[in-house]
């Protein structure tokens, strides 16, 4: 039996590649990588004062990156906040109509630049994640990953069993077929309130499902998002995710 050779040399480690421009922008807490691609295409990102529209551009050490004319740098400390969003608040970093945004609610939460993951309509309440982790944001928003979301929907009139079954079977809207994961009454004695579970993220999808059957949505509340719930978060407030919750989000399938 041969003895273990203590002098075996380790293979040299491959040098770390400089980050792509979209990842650099995302890790600066500006937006997700997908959104960063849009900003780059629009010419909002400069490297050494030169507009760069090349998607695969890699930021070299010492280069200065600007977004909308301001110097940005990747955030070393990752922040993860979970908000119970109230009504009449828009899910944007800023608003041209001077309406209240979710960023005003978390303005004293941290010094890092963070942004909301996805959107909730102005009048939709419930769970909203904010972070500066661009990679996680991309993972949660990408349709192929199928992040589970549960909404409680209050309608203007009782929803018939026929329509509940039609939604279960799948419907077709103007932008394509819609399949939900689950739908049903929360209480048998109040058929105006329905729970619906989806993993698709199309614009106003829950409202449009019920509007398709001539129901008006009076209240829409997201109560579950990727394993997270509203437990112990008062409406209009937020909390930091636990380390366990962050690990869960990063490794969900």
Coordinates of C-alpha atoms in Angstrom, one line a residue:
X1 CA 0.0 0.0 0.0
X2 CA 1.4 3.4 -1.0
X3 CA 2.0 6.0 1.6
X4 CA 0.2 9.3 1.3
X5 CA 2.5 11.8 -0.5
X6 CA 2.5 15.0 1.7
X7 CA 4.2 16.9 -1.1
X8 CA 1.4 16.7 -3.7
X9 CA 0.9 20.2 -5.0
X10 CA -2.6 21.8 -5.0
X11 CA -3.9 22.8 -8.4
X12 CA -3.7 26.6 -8.7
X13 CA -7.0 28.4 -8.0
X14 CA -8.6 30.1 -10.9
X15 CA -8.5 33.9 -10.6
X16 CA -11.9 35.4 -9.8
X17 CA -13.4 37.1 -12.8
X18 CA -14.4 40.7 -12.4
X19 CA -18.2 41.1 -12.0
X20 CA -20.5 41.8 -14.9
X21 CA -21.9 45.3 -15.0
X22 CA -25.5 44.2 -14.3
X23 CA -24.4 42.3 -11.2
X24 CA -22.3 45.2 -10.1
X25 CA -25.3 47.5 -10.3
X26 CA -27.6 45.0 -8.6
X27 CA -25.1 44.5 -5.7
X28 CA -25.0 48.2 -5.2
X29 CA -28.6 48.0 -4.0
X30 CA -30.0 49.7 -7.1
X31 CA -32.3 46.9 -8.5
X32 CA -32.3 43.3 -9.6
X33 CA -30.0 42.1 -12.3
X34 CA -32.8 41.9 -14.8
X35 CA -33.8 45.5 -14.1
X36 CA -30.1 46.5 -14.3
X37 CA -30.1 45.1 -17.8
X38 CA -32.9 47.5 -18.7
X39 CA -31.0 50.5 -17.1
X40 CA -27.9 49.6 -19.0
X41 CA -29.8 49.4 -22.3
X42 CA -31.3 52.9 -21.6
X43 CA -27.8 54.3 -21.1
X44 CA -28.3 55.1 -17.4
X45 CA -25.0 53.4 -16.4
X46 CA -21.5 54.8 -17.0
X47 CA -18.1 53.4 -16.4
X48 CA -15.3 55.9 -16.1
X49 CA -17.8 58.6 -17.3
X50 CA -18.6 56.6 -20.5
X51 CA -22.0 55.1 -21.1
X52 CA -21.8 51.4 -21.4
X53 CA -24.6 49.4 -23.0
X54 CA -22.7 46.1 -23.4
X55 CA -24.6 43.4 -21.3
X56 CA -21.5 41.3 -20.7
X57 CA -19.1 44.1 -19.8
X58 CA -17.0 43.2 -16.7
X59 CA -16.1 46.0 -14.3
X60 CA -12.3 46.0 -13.8
X61 CA -10.7 46.9 -10.4
X62 CA -10.3 50.6 -10.1
X63 CA -13.1 51.5 -12.6
X64 CA -15.7 54.0 -11.4
X65 CA -19.3 53.1 -12.1
X66 CA -22.1 55.6 -12.0
X67 CA -25.9 55.2 -12.1
X68 CA -27.9 58.2 -13.2
X69 CA -24.7 60.3 -12.7
X70 CA -24.0 59.1 -9.1
X71 CA -21.1 56.9 -8.1
X72 CA -22.2 53.4 -6.9
X73 CA -20.3 50.6 -5.2
X74 CA -21.4 47.1 -4.3
X75 CA -22.9 46.8 -0.8
X76 CA -20.8 44.5 1.4
X77 CA -23.5 44.0 4.0
X78 CA -26.6 42.3 2.7
X79 CA -29.9 43.5 4.1
X80 CA -33.2 41.6 4.0
X81 CA -36.4 43.3 5.3
X82 CA -39.9 41.9 5.3
X83 CA -42.7 44.4 5.3
X84 CA -46.5 44.2 5.8
X85 CA -47.4 46.8 3.2
X86 CA -50.3 49.1 3.9
X87 CA -52.8 50.5 1.3
X88 CA -52.2 53.6 -0.6
X89 CA -48.4 53.1 -0.8
X90 CA -46.6 52.5 -4.1
X91 CA -44.0 49.8 -4.5
X92 CA -41.3 51.9 -6.1
X93 CA -38.1 53.5 -5.0
X94 CA -39.4 56.9 -6.0
X95 CA -42.7 58.2 -7.5
X96 CA -43.1 61.0 -10.0
X97 CA -46.6 61.8 -8.6
X98 CA -45.1 62.4 -5.1
X99 CA -47.2 59.5 -3.7
X100 CA -46.0 57.7 -0.6
X101 CA -43.6 54.8 -1.4
X102 CA -42.6 51.7 0.5
X103 CA -39.1 53.2 0.8
X104 CA -40.5 55.9 3.2
X105 CA -41.6 53.2 5.6
X106 CA -38.1 51.6 5.8
X107 CA -36.1 54.9 5.5
X108 CA -34.5 54.4 8.9
X109 CA -34.1 50.7 8.7
X110 CA -30.5 50.7 7.4
X111 CA -27.8 52.8 5.7
X112 CA -27.5 50.4 2.7
X113 CA -29.5 51.1 -0.5
X114 CA -32.3 48.5 -0.8
X115 CA -35.2 48.0 -3.1
X116 CA -38.4 46.1 -3.2
X117 CA -38.5 42.6 -4.8
X118 CA -41.3 42.6 -7.3
X119 CA -44.4 44.8 -7.0
X120 CA -47.6 45.1 -5.1
X121 CA -50.3 47.4 -6.5
X122 CA -50.9 50.6 -4.6
X123 CA -54.1 49.3 -3.0
X124 CA -52.8 45.7 -2.4
X125 CA -51.5 45.0 1.1
X126 CA -49.3 42.3 2.7
X127 CA -45.9 40.8 2.3
X128 CA -43.2 42.6 0.5
X129 CA -39.5 41.8 0.6
X130 CA -36.8 44.5 0.3
X131 CA -33.1 43.8 -0.1
X132 CA -29.8 44.8 -1.7
X133 CA -29.1 41.2 -2.7
X134 CA -29.5 41.3 -6.5
X135 CA -28.9 37.5 -6.9
X136 CA -31.6 36.6 -4.5
X137 CA -34.0 39.1 -6.0
X138 CA -33.5 37.7 -9.4
X139 CA -34.1 34.2 -8.2
X140 CA -37.3 35.1 -6.4
X141 CA -38.7 37.0 -9.4
X142 CA -37.8 34.6 -12.2
X143 CA -41.0 32.8 -13.4
X144 CA -39.2 29.4 -13.7
X145 CA -38.5 29.3 -10.0
X146 CA -42.2 29.3 -9.2
X147 CA -42.2 31.2 -5.8
X148 CA -45.4 30.4 -4.0
X149 CA -47.7 33.3 -3.2
X150 CA -51.0 33.2 -1.3
X151 CA -53.5 36.0 -1.4
X152 CA -56.7 36.6 0.5
X153 CA -59.2 38.3 -1.8
X154 CA -62.4 40.1 -0.7
X155 CA -64.9 40.5 -3.5
X156 CA -68.0 42.7 -4.0
X157 CA -70.3 39.7 -4.0
X158 CA -70.2 36.0 -3.2
X159 CA -68.1 33.9 -5.6
X160 CA -70.0 31.0 -7.0
X161 CA -68.7 27.4 -6.9
X162 CA -69.0 27.3 -10.6
X163 CA -66.5 30.2 -10.9
X164 CA -64.2 28.7 -8.3
X165 CA -64.1 25.5 -10.3
X166 CA -63.5 27.4 -13.5
X167 CA -60.5 29.2 -11.9
X168 CA -59.1 25.8 -10.7
X169 CA -59.5 24.4 -14.2
X170 CA -57.6 27.3 -15.8
X171 CA -58.8 30.4 -17.7
X172 CA -57.5 32.4 -20.6
X173 CA -56.9 36.1 -20.3
X174 CA -55.8 38.7 -22.9
X175 CA -52.1 37.8 -22.2
X176 CA -52.5 34.1 -22.2
X177 CA -53.6 31.0 -20.2
X178 CA -53.7 31.3 -16.4
X179 CA -53.3 28.3 -14.1
X180 CA -53.5 28.7 -10.3
X181 CA -52.2 26.3 -7.7
X182 CA -55.1 26.4 -5.3
X183 CA -58.3 28.5 -4.9
X184 CA -61.2 28.1 -2.4
X185 CA -63.3 29.8 0.2
X186 CA -61.6 30.8 3.5
X187 CA -65.0 30.4 5.4
X188 CA -67.9 28.4 4.1
X189 CA -70.3 31.0 5.6
X190 CA -68.7 33.9 3.8
X191 CA -68.2 33.3 0.1
X192 CA -67.1 36.9 -0.6
X193 CA -63.6 36.0 0.7
X194 CA -61.4 33.7 -1.2
X195 CA -57.9 32.3 -0.8
X196 CA -55.8 31.9 -4.0
X197 CA -52.3 30.4 -4.4
X198 CA -50.3 31.2 -7.4
X199 CA -46.6 31.2 -8.6
X200 CA -47.0 33.3 -11.7
X201 CA -46.1 37.0 -11.5
X202 CA -48.0 38.7 -14.3
X203 CA -49.2 42.3 -13.8
X204 CA -52.4 42.5 -11.7
X205 CA -53.0 38.8 -12.2
X206 CA -55.2 38.1 -9.2
X207 CA -57.4 41.1 -9.8
X208 CA -57.8 40.2 -13.5
X209 CA -58.7 36.6 -12.7
X210 CA -61.8 37.8 -10.7
X211 CA -62.6 40.7 -13.0
X212 CA -62.8 38.1 -15.8
X213 CA -65.9 36.8 -14.0
X214 CA -67.3 40.3 -13.3
X215 CA -66.2 40.5 -9.7
X216 CA -64.7 43.7 -8.2
X217 CA -61.9 43.2 -5.8
X218 CA -62.5 45.2 -2.7
X219 CA -59.4 44.0 -0.8
X220 CA -56.3 42.1 -1.8
X221 CA -53.8 40.9 0.8
X222 CA -50.7 38.8 0.3
X223 CA -50.4 36.6 3.3
X224 CA -47.7 34.2 2.2
X225 CA -44.5 34.6 0.1
X226 CA -41.9 31.9 -0.5
X227 CA -42.3 30.4 2.9
X228 CA -42.7 33.7 4.8
X229 CA -45.8 34.9 6.6
X230 CA -47.1 38.1 8.2
X231 CA -46.8 36.7 11.7
X232 CA -45.9 39.4 14.2
X233 CA -45.7 42.1 11.6
X234 CA -48.3 44.9 12.1
X235 CA -49.6 46.5 8.9
X236 CA -47.3 49.3 7.9
X237 CA -44.2 47.9 9.7
X238 CA -41.3 45.6 8.9
X239 CA -38.7 43.3 10.4
X240 CA -35.4 41.8 9.5
X241 CA -35.4 38.3 8.2
X242 CA -33.7 35.7 10.4
X243 CA -30.6 34.0 9.2
X244 CA -32.7 30.8 8.9
X245 CA -35.2 32.6 6.6
X246 CA -32.5 34.0 4.4
X247 CA -31.0 30.5 4.0
X248 CA -34.5 29.1 3.2
X249 CA -35.0 31.7 0.4
X250 CA -31.6 31.1 -1.1
X251 CA -32.1 27.3 -1.2
X252 CA -35.8 26.9 -2.0
X253 CA -36.8 24.8 -4.9

